[in-house]
Tab-separated table of C-alpha atoms in Angstrom:
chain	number	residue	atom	x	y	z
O	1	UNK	CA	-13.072	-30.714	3.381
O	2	UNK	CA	-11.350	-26.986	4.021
O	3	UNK	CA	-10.680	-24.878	1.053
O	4	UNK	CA	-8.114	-22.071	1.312
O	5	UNK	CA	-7.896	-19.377	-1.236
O	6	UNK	CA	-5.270	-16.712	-1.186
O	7	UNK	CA	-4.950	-13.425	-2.367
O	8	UNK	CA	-2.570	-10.344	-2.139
O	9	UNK	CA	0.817	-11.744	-3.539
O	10	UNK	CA	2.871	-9.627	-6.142
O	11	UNK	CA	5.765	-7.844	-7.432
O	12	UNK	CA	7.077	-5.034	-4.678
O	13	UNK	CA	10.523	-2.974	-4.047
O	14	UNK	CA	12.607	-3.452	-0.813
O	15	UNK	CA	11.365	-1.843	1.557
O	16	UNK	CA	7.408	-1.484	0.782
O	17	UNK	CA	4.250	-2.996	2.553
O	18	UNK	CA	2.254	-5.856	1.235
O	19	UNK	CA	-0.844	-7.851	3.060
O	20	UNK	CA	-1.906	-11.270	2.177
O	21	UNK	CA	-4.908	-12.511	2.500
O	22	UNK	CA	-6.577	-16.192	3.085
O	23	UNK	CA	-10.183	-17.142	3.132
O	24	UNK	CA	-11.142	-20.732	4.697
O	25	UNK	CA	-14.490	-22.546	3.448
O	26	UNK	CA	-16.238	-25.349	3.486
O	27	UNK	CA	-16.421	-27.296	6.459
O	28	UNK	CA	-14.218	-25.366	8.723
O	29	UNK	CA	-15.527	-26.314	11.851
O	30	UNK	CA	-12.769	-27.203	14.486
O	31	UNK	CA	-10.005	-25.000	12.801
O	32	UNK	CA	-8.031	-24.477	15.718
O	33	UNK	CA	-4.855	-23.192	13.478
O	34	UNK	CA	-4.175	-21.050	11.096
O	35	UNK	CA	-1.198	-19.597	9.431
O	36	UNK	CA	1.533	-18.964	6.399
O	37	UNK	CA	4.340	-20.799	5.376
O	38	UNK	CA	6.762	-19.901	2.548
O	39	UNK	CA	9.179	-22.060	0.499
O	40	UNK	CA	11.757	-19.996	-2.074
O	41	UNK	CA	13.648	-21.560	-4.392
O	42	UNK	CA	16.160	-24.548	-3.350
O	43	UNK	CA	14.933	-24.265	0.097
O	44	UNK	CA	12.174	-26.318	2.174
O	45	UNK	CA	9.105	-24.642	3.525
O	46	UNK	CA	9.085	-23.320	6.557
O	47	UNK	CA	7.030	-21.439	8.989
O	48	UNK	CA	6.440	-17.668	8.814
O	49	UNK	CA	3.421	-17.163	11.366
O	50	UNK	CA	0.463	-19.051	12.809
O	51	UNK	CA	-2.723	-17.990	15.300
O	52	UNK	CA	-4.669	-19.906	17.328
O	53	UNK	CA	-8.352	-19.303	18.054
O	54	UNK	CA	-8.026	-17.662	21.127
O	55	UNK	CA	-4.997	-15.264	19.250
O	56	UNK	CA	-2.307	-16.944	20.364
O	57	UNK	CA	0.751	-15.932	17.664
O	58	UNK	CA	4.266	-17.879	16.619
O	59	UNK	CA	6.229	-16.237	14.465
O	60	UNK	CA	10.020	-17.308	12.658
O	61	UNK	CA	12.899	-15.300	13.989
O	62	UNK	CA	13.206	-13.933	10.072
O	63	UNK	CA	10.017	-11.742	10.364
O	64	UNK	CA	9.782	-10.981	13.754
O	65	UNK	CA	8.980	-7.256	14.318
O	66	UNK	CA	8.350	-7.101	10.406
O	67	UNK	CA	4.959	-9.441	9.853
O	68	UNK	CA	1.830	-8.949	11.518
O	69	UNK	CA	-0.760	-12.430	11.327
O	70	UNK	CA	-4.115	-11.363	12.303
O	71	UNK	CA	-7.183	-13.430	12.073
O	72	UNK	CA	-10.771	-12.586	10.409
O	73	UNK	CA	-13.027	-14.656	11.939
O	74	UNK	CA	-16.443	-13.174	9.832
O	75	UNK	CA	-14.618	-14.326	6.529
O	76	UNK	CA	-13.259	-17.206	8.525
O	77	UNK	CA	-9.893	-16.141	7.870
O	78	UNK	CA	-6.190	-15.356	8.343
O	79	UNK	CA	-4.321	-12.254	7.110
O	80	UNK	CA	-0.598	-11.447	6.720
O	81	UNK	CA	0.562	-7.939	6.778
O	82	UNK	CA	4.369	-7.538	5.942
O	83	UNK	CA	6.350	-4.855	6.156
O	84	UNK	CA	10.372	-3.140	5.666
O	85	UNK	CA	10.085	-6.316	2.659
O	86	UNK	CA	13.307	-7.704	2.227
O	87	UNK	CA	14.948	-9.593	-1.185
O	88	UNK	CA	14.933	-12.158	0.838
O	89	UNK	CA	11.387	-12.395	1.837
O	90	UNK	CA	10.801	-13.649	-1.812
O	91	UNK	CA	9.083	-16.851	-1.700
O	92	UNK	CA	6.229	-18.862	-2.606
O	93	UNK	CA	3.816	-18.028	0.493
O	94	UNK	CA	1.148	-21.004	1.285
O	95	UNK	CA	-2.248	-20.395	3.770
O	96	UNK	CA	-2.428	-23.506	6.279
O	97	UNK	CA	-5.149	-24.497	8.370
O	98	UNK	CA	-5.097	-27.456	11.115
O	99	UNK	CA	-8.583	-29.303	12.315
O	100	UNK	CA	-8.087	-30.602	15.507
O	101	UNK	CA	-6.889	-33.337	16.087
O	102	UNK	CA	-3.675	-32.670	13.247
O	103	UNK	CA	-5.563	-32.406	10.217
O	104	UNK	CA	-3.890	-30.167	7.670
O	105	UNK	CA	-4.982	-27.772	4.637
O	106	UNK	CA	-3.152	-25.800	2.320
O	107	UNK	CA	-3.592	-23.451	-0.093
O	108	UNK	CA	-2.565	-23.508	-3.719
O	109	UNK	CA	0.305	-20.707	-2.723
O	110	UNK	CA	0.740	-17.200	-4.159
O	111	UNK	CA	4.334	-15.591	-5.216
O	112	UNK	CA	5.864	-12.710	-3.324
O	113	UNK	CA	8.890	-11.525	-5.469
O	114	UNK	CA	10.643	-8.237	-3.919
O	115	UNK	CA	13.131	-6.603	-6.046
O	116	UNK	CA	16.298	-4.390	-4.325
């Protein structure tokens, strides 16, 4: 089993900076993805930005030029540095990780509310 636990979600103005962190353990051998997705309310979840081992970044159209994923492989881990935060960035943000071959993780999720 993978456990994924979150940290750096809060309360911020339009406009300002905020990084999000995720820490993988357990046995997180074969983690060949990881990533963020966000649902707000009313809406599904969707993708925000995912890395592969070897760096390899997707981001959505939404964030582009905004987010930064980066990965931190000593604390086996994924962070998300977002930037020019929108209203409209608010959302519940989740950490995912994949096992090859498709085996998914998620983490309990972590609220990022920006205010105009």
């Amino acid at each position: 089993q993978v456990q994924l636990v979150e940290s750096g979600g809060g309360l911020v103005q339009a406009g300002e900076s905020l990084r999000l962190s995720c820490a993988a353990s357990g046995y997180i051998i074969n983690i060949n993805v990881m990533g963020w997705y966000r649902q707000a309310p009313g809406k599904q979840r969707e993708l925000v930005a995912t890395i592969t081992s070897d760096g390899s970044t997707n981001y959505a159209d939404s964030v582009k030029g905004r987010f930064t994923i980066s990965r931190d492989n000593a604390k086996n881990g994924v962070s998300l540095q977002m930037s020019s935060l929108k209203p409209e960035d608010t959302a519940v943000y989740y950490c995912y990780a994949q096992r090859r071959f498709y085996v998914d993780y998620w983490g309990q999720g972590t609220q990022v509310t920006v205010s105009s």
